[in-house]
Amino acid sequence: MGEAKVLVPSAISACERIFEYFPNCLEFLVGDPNYVRPSRRCCQHVVKLNILARHRTGPRTICWCIQVMVKGMTPALVPSKIQDLPLMCHTTLSFPISDSIDCSK
């Protein structure tokens, strides 16, 4: 069994919206063959996450919350799908998506 992450209430609170928005993109990001494009809802939520990254939560917190969510997940995130996401949603990413990036930088 993997190591358990202990989340203090403020960390859970900080991740609440990310935990609500980001899962809508997971089927696309893990390369599910039924999702060759991100869903409309995924793209809408990427826009919401961008707003949070720029004006409220910040990109580091969003990065950390995504890592907590996807670390050790099977199937893993597909790097090419992460690169495709902003292009297919006609936006940019104001936060990194990865299971291993150093979110403090």
mmCIF file with all atom_site columns, C-alpha atoms in Angstrom:
data_model
loop_
_atom_site.group_PDB
_atom_site.id
_atom_site.type_symbol
_atom_site.label_atom_id
_atom_site.label_alt_id
_atom_site.label_comp_id
_atom_site.label_asym_id
_atom_site.label_entity_id
_atom_site.label_seq_id
_atom_site.pdbx_PDB_ins_code
_atom_site.Cartn_x
_atom_site.Cartn_y
_atom_site.Cartn_z
_atom_site.occupancy
_atom_site.B_iso_or_equiv
_atom_site.pdbx_formal_charge
_atom_site.auth_seq_id
_atom_site.auth_comp_id
_atom_site.auth_asym_id
_atom_site.auth_atom_id
_atom_site.pdbx_PDB_model_num
ATOM 1   C CA . MET A 1 1   ? 0.000   0.000  0.000   1.00 0.00 ? 1   MET A CA 1
ATOM 2   C CA . GLY A 1 2   ? 1.322   3.479  -0.885  1.00 0.00 ? 2   GLY A CA 1
ATOM 3   C CA . GLU A 1 3   ? 2.214   6.037  1.729   1.00 0.00 ? 3   GLU A CA 1
ATOM 4   C CA . ALA A 1 4   ? -0.735  7.947  3.063   1.00 0.00 ? 4   ALA A CA 1
ATOM 5   C CA . LYS A 1 5   ? -0.840  11.685 2.637   1.00 0.00 ? 5   LYS A CA 1
ATOM 6   C CA . VAL A 1 6   ? -2.030  13.625 5.644   1.00 0.00 ? 6   VAL A CA 1
ATOM 7   C CA . LEU A 1 7   ? -3.999  16.662 4.600   1.00 0.00 ? 7   LEU A CA 1
ATOM 8   C CA . VAL A 1 8   ? -4.704  19.368 7.118   1.00 0.00 ? 8   VAL A CA 1
ATOM 9   C CA . PRO A 1 9   ? -8.139  21.029 6.857   1.00 0.00 ? 9   PRO A CA 1
ATOM 10  C CA . SER A 1 10  ? -6.736  24.183 5.215   1.00 0.00 ? 10  SER A CA 1
ATOM 11  C CA . ALA A 1 11  ? -5.049  22.075 2.512   1.00 0.00 ? 11  ALA A CA 1
ATOM 12  C CA . ILE A 1 12  ? -8.266  20.163 1.872   1.00 0.00 ? 12  ILE A CA 1
ATOM 13  C CA . SER A 1 13  ? -10.136 23.449 1.677   1.00 0.00 ? 13  SER A CA 1
ATOM 14  C CA . ALA A 1 14  ? -7.561  24.893 -0.743  1.00 0.00 ? 14  ALA A CA 1
ATOM 15  C CA . CYS A 1 15  ? -7.957  21.852 -3.008  1.00 0.00 ? 15  CYS A CA 1
ATOM 16  C CA . GLU A 1 16  ? -11.735 21.626 -2.861  1.00 0.00 ? 16  GLU A CA 1
ATOM 17  C CA . ARG A 1 17  ? -12.423 23.337 -6.195  1.00 0.00 ? 17  ARG A CA 1
ATOM 18  C CA . ILE A 1 18  ? -9.500  21.614 -7.912  1.00 0.00 ? 18  ILE A CA 1
ATOM 19  C CA . PHE A 1 19  ? -10.844 18.245 -6.733  1.00 0.00 ? 19  PHE A CA 1
ATOM 20  C CA . GLU A 1 20  ? -14.207 19.287 -8.198  1.00 0.00 ? 20  GLU A CA 1
ATOM 21  C CA . TYR A 1 21  ? -12.957 20.659 -11.553 1.00 0.00 ? 21  TYR A CA 1
ATOM 22  C CA . PHE A 1 22  ? -9.909  18.620 -12.553 1.00 0.00 ? 22  PHE A CA 1
ATOM 23  C CA . PRO A 1 23  ? -11.451 15.102 -12.639 1.00 0.00 ? 23  PRO A CA 1
ATOM 24  C CA . ASN A 1 24  ? -13.540 16.159 -15.639 1.00 0.00 ? 24  ASN A CA 1
ATOM 25  C CA . CYS A 1 25  ? -10.337 16.070 -17.705 1.00 0.00 ? 25  CYS A CA 1
ATOM 26  C CA . LEU A 1 26  ? -8.874  12.809 -16.440 1.00 0.00 ? 26  LEU A CA 1
ATOM 27  C CA . GLU A 1 27  ? -10.379 10.499 -19.095 1.00 0.00 ? 27  GLU A CA 1
ATOM 28  C CA . PHE A 1 28  ? -8.749  12.582 -21.797 1.00 0.00 ? 28  PHE A CA 1
ATOM 29  C CA . LEU A 1 29  ? -5.460  13.047 -19.916 1.00 0.00 ? 29  LEU A CA 1
ATOM 30  C CA . VAL A 1 30  ? -4.939  9.324  -19.286 1.00 0.00 ? 30  VAL A CA 1
ATOM 31  C CA . GLY A 1 31  ? -5.547  8.525  -22.961 1.00 0.00 ? 31  GLY A CA 1
ATOM 32  C CA . ASP A 1 32  ? -8.944  6.823  -22.637 1.00 0.00 ? 32  ASP A CA 1
ATOM 33  C CA . PRO A 1 33  ? -9.767  5.848  -26.255 1.00 0.00 ? 33  PRO A CA 1
ATOM 34  C CA . ASN A 1 34  ? -13.358 7.034  -25.729 1.00 0.00 ? 34  ASN A CA 1
ATOM 35  C CA . TYR A 1 35  ? -12.038 10.579 -25.151 1.00 0.00 ? 35  TYR A CA 1
ATOM 36  C CA . VAL A 1 36  ? -9.937  11.602 -28.158 1.00 0.00 ? 36  VAL A CA 1
ATOM 37  C CA . ARG A 1 37  ? -10.849 15.207 -27.339 1.00 0.00 ? 37  ARG A CA 1
ATOM 38  C CA . PRO A 1 38  ? -11.384 16.790 -23.941 1.00 0.00 ? 38  PRO A CA 1
ATOM 39  C CA . SER A 1 39  ? -15.059 17.115 -23.072 1.00 0.00 ? 39  SER A CA 1
ATOM 40  C CA . ARG A 1 40  ? -16.800 20.466 -23.170 1.00 0.00 ? 40  ARG A CA 1
ATOM 41  C CA . ARG A 1 41  ? -17.086 20.331 -19.389 1.00 0.00 ? 41  ARG A CA 1
ATOM 42  C CA . CYS A 1 42  ? -13.343 19.637 -19.085 1.00 0.00 ? 42  CYS A CA 1
ATOM 43  C CA . CYS A 1 43  ? -12.551 22.725 -21.156 1.00 0.00 ? 43  CYS A CA 1
ATOM 44  C CA . GLN A 1 44  ? -14.980 24.845 -19.138 1.00 0.00 ? 44  GLN A CA 1
ATOM 45  C CA . HIS A 1 45  ? -13.265 23.685 -15.970 1.00 0.00 ? 45  HIS A CA 1
ATOM 46  C CA . VAL A 1 46  ? -9.786  24.397 -17.349 1.00 0.00 ? 46  VAL A CA 1
ATOM 47  C CA . VAL A 1 47  ? -10.957 27.997 -17.785 1.00 0.00 ? 47  VAL A CA 1
ATOM 48  C CA . LYS A 1 48  ? -12.177 28.014 -14.153 1.00 0.00 ? 48  LYS A CA 1
ATOM 49  C CA . LEU A 1 49  ? -8.861  26.549 -12.973 1.00 0.00 ? 49  LEU A CA 1
ATOM 50  C CA . ASN A 1 50  ? -6.997  29.248 -14.913 1.00 0.00 ? 50  ASN A CA 1
ATOM 51  C CA . ILE A 1 51  ? -9.024  31.906 -13.095 1.00 0.00 ? 51  ILE A CA 1
ATOM 52  C CA . LEU A 1 52  ? -8.228  30.273 -9.750  1.00 0.00 ? 52  LEU A CA 1
ATOM 53  C CA . ALA A 1 53  ? -4.540  30.101 -10.695 1.00 0.00 ? 53  ALA A CA 1
ATOM 54  C CA . ARG A 1 54  ? -4.378  33.773 -11.604 1.00 0.00 ? 54  ARG A CA 1
ATOM 55  C CA . HIS A 1 55  ? -6.667  35.339 -9.024  1.00 0.00 ? 55  HIS A CA 1
ATOM 56  C CA . ARG A 1 56  ? -7.280  33.151 -6.003  1.00 0.00 ? 56  ARG A CA 1
ATOM 57  C CA . THR A 1 57  ? -5.646  29.806 -5.296  1.00 0.00 ? 57  THR A CA 1
ATOM 58  C CA . GLY A 1 58  ? -2.445  30.300 -7.305  1.00 0.00 ? 58  GLY A CA 1
ATOM 59  C CA . PRO A 1 59  ? -0.643  27.919 -9.676  1.00 0.00 ? 59  PRO A CA 1
ATOM 60  C CA . ARG A 1 60  ? 1.518   26.272 -6.982  1.00 0.00 ? 60  ARG A CA 1
ATOM 61  C CA . THR A 1 61  ? -1.474  25.208 -4.923  1.00 0.00 ? 61  THR A CA 1
ATOM 62  C CA . ILE A 1 62  ? -3.310  23.922 -7.994  1.00 0.00 ? 62  ILE A CA 1
ATOM 63  C CA . CYS A 1 63  ? -0.171  22.008 -9.012  1.00 0.00 ? 63  CYS A CA 1
ATOM 64  C CA . TRP A 1 64  ? 0.096   20.453 -5.541  1.00 0.00 ? 64  TRP A CA 1
ATOM 65  C CA . CYS A 1 65  ? -3.608  19.520 -5.447  1.00 0.00 ? 65  CYS A CA 1
ATOM 66  C CA . ILE A 1 66  ? -3.373  17.858 -8.871  1.00 0.00 ? 66  ILE A CA 1
ATOM 67  C CA . GLN A 1 67  ? -0.302  15.913 -7.722  1.00 0.00 ? 67  GLN A CA 1
ATOM 68  C CA . VAL A 1 68  ? -2.138  14.701 -4.627  1.00 0.00 ? 68  VAL A CA 1
ATOM 69  C CA . MET A 1 69  ? -4.998  13.574 -6.862  1.00 0.00 ? 69  MET A CA 1
ATOM 70  C CA . VAL A 1 70  ? -3.004  11.761 -9.574  1.00 0.00 ? 70  VAL A CA 1
ATOM 71  C CA . LYS A 1 71  ? 0.138   10.480 -7.817  1.00 0.00 ? 71  LYS A CA 1
ATOM 72  C CA . GLY A 1 72  ? 0.325   6.725  -8.360  1.00 0.00 ? 72  GLY A CA 1
ATOM 73  C CA . MET A 1 73  ? -2.874  6.714  -10.417 1.00 0.00 ? 73  MET A CA 1
ATOM 74  C CA . THR A 1 74  ? -3.293  3.972  -13.018 1.00 0.00 ? 74  THR A CA 1
ATOM 75  C CA . PRO A 1 75  ? -3.425  4.671  -15.861 1.00 0.00 ? 75  PRO A CA 1
ATOM 76  C CA . ALA A 1 76  ? -0.974  7.535  -15.513 1.00 0.00 ? 76  ALA A CA 1
ATOM 77  C CA . LEU A 1 77  ? -1.293  10.940 -17.160 1.00 0.00 ? 77  LEU A CA 1
ATOM 78  C CA . VAL A 1 78  ? -0.039  10.954 -20.755 1.00 0.00 ? 78  VAL A CA 1
ATOM 79  C CA . PRO A 1 79  ? 2.419   13.847 -21.356 1.00 0.00 ? 79  PRO A CA 1
ATOM 80  C CA . SER A 1 80  ? 1.275   14.406 -24.966 1.00 0.00 ? 80  SER A CA 1
ATOM 81  C CA . LYS A 1 81  ? -2.348  14.705 -23.776 1.00 0.00 ? 81  LYS A CA 1
ATOM 82  C CA . ILE A 1 82  ? -1.289  17.311 -21.197 1.00 0.00 ? 82  ILE A CA 1
ATOM 83  C CA . GLN A 1 83  ? 0.291   19.306 -24.038 1.00 0.00 ? 83  GLN A CA 1
ATOM 84  C CA . ASP A 1 84  ? -2.799  18.854 -26.217 1.00 0.00 ? 84  ASP A CA 1
ATOM 85  C CA . LEU A 1 85  ? -5.257  19.942 -23.527 1.00 0.00 ? 85  LEU A CA 1
ATOM 86  C CA . PRO A 1 86  ? -4.846  23.739 -23.791 1.00 0.00 ? 86  PRO A CA 1
ATOM 87  C CA . LEU A 1 87  ? -4.740  23.591 -27.603 1.00 0.00 ? 87  LEU A CA 1
ATOM 88  C CA . MET A 1 88  ? -7.900  21.514 -27.839 1.00 0.00 ? 88  MET A CA 1
ATOM 89  C CA . CYS A 1 89  ? -9.652  23.715 -25.258 1.00 0.00 ? 89  CYS A CA 1
ATOM 90  C CA . HIS A 1 90  ? -8.529  26.891 -27.087 1.00 0.00 ? 90  HIS A CA 1
ATOM 91  C CA . THR A 1 91  ? -6.838  28.310 -24.007 1.00 0.00 ? 91  THR A CA 1
ATOM 92  C CA . THR A 1 92  ? -3.553  28.287 -22.131 1.00 0.00 ? 92  THR A CA 1
ATOM 93  C CA . LEU A 1 93  ? -2.662  26.636 -18.840 1.00 0.00 ? 93  LEU A CA 1
ATOM 94  C CA . SER A 1 94  ? -1.863  28.996 -15.966 1.00 0.00 ? 94  SER A CA 1
ATOM 95  C CA . PHE A 1 95  ? -0.822  26.028 -13.807 1.00 0.00 ? 95  PHE A CA 1
ATOM 96  C CA . PRO A 1 96  ? 1.290   22.914 -14.403 1.00 0.00 ? 96  PRO A CA 1
ATOM 97  C CA . ILE A 1 97  ? -0.217  19.447 -14.708 1.00 0.00 ? 97  ILE A CA 1
ATOM 98  C CA . SER A 1 98  ? 2.046   16.602 -13.638 1.00 0.00 ? 98  SER A CA 1
ATOM 99  C CA . ASP A 1 99  ? 2.366   13.811 -11.129 1.00 0.00 ? 99  ASP A CA 1
ATOM 100 C CA . SER A 1 100 ? 6.037   14.557 -10.502 1.00 0.00 ? 100 SER A CA 1
ATOM 101 C CA . ILE A 1 101 ? 6.877   18.236 -11.125 1.00 0.00 ? 101 ILE A CA 1
ATOM 102 C CA . ASP A 1 102 ? 8.287   20.356 -8.289  1.00 0.00 ? 102 ASP A CA 1
ATOM 103 C CA . CYS A 1 103 ? 5.319   22.616 -7.556  1.00 0.00 ? 103 CYS A CA 1
ATOM 104 C CA . SER A 1 104 ? 7.428   25.004 -5.469  1.00 0.00 ? 104 SER A CA 1
ATOM 105 C CA . LYS A 1 105 ? 9.151   26.347 -8.596  1.00 0.00 ? 105 LYS A CA 1
#
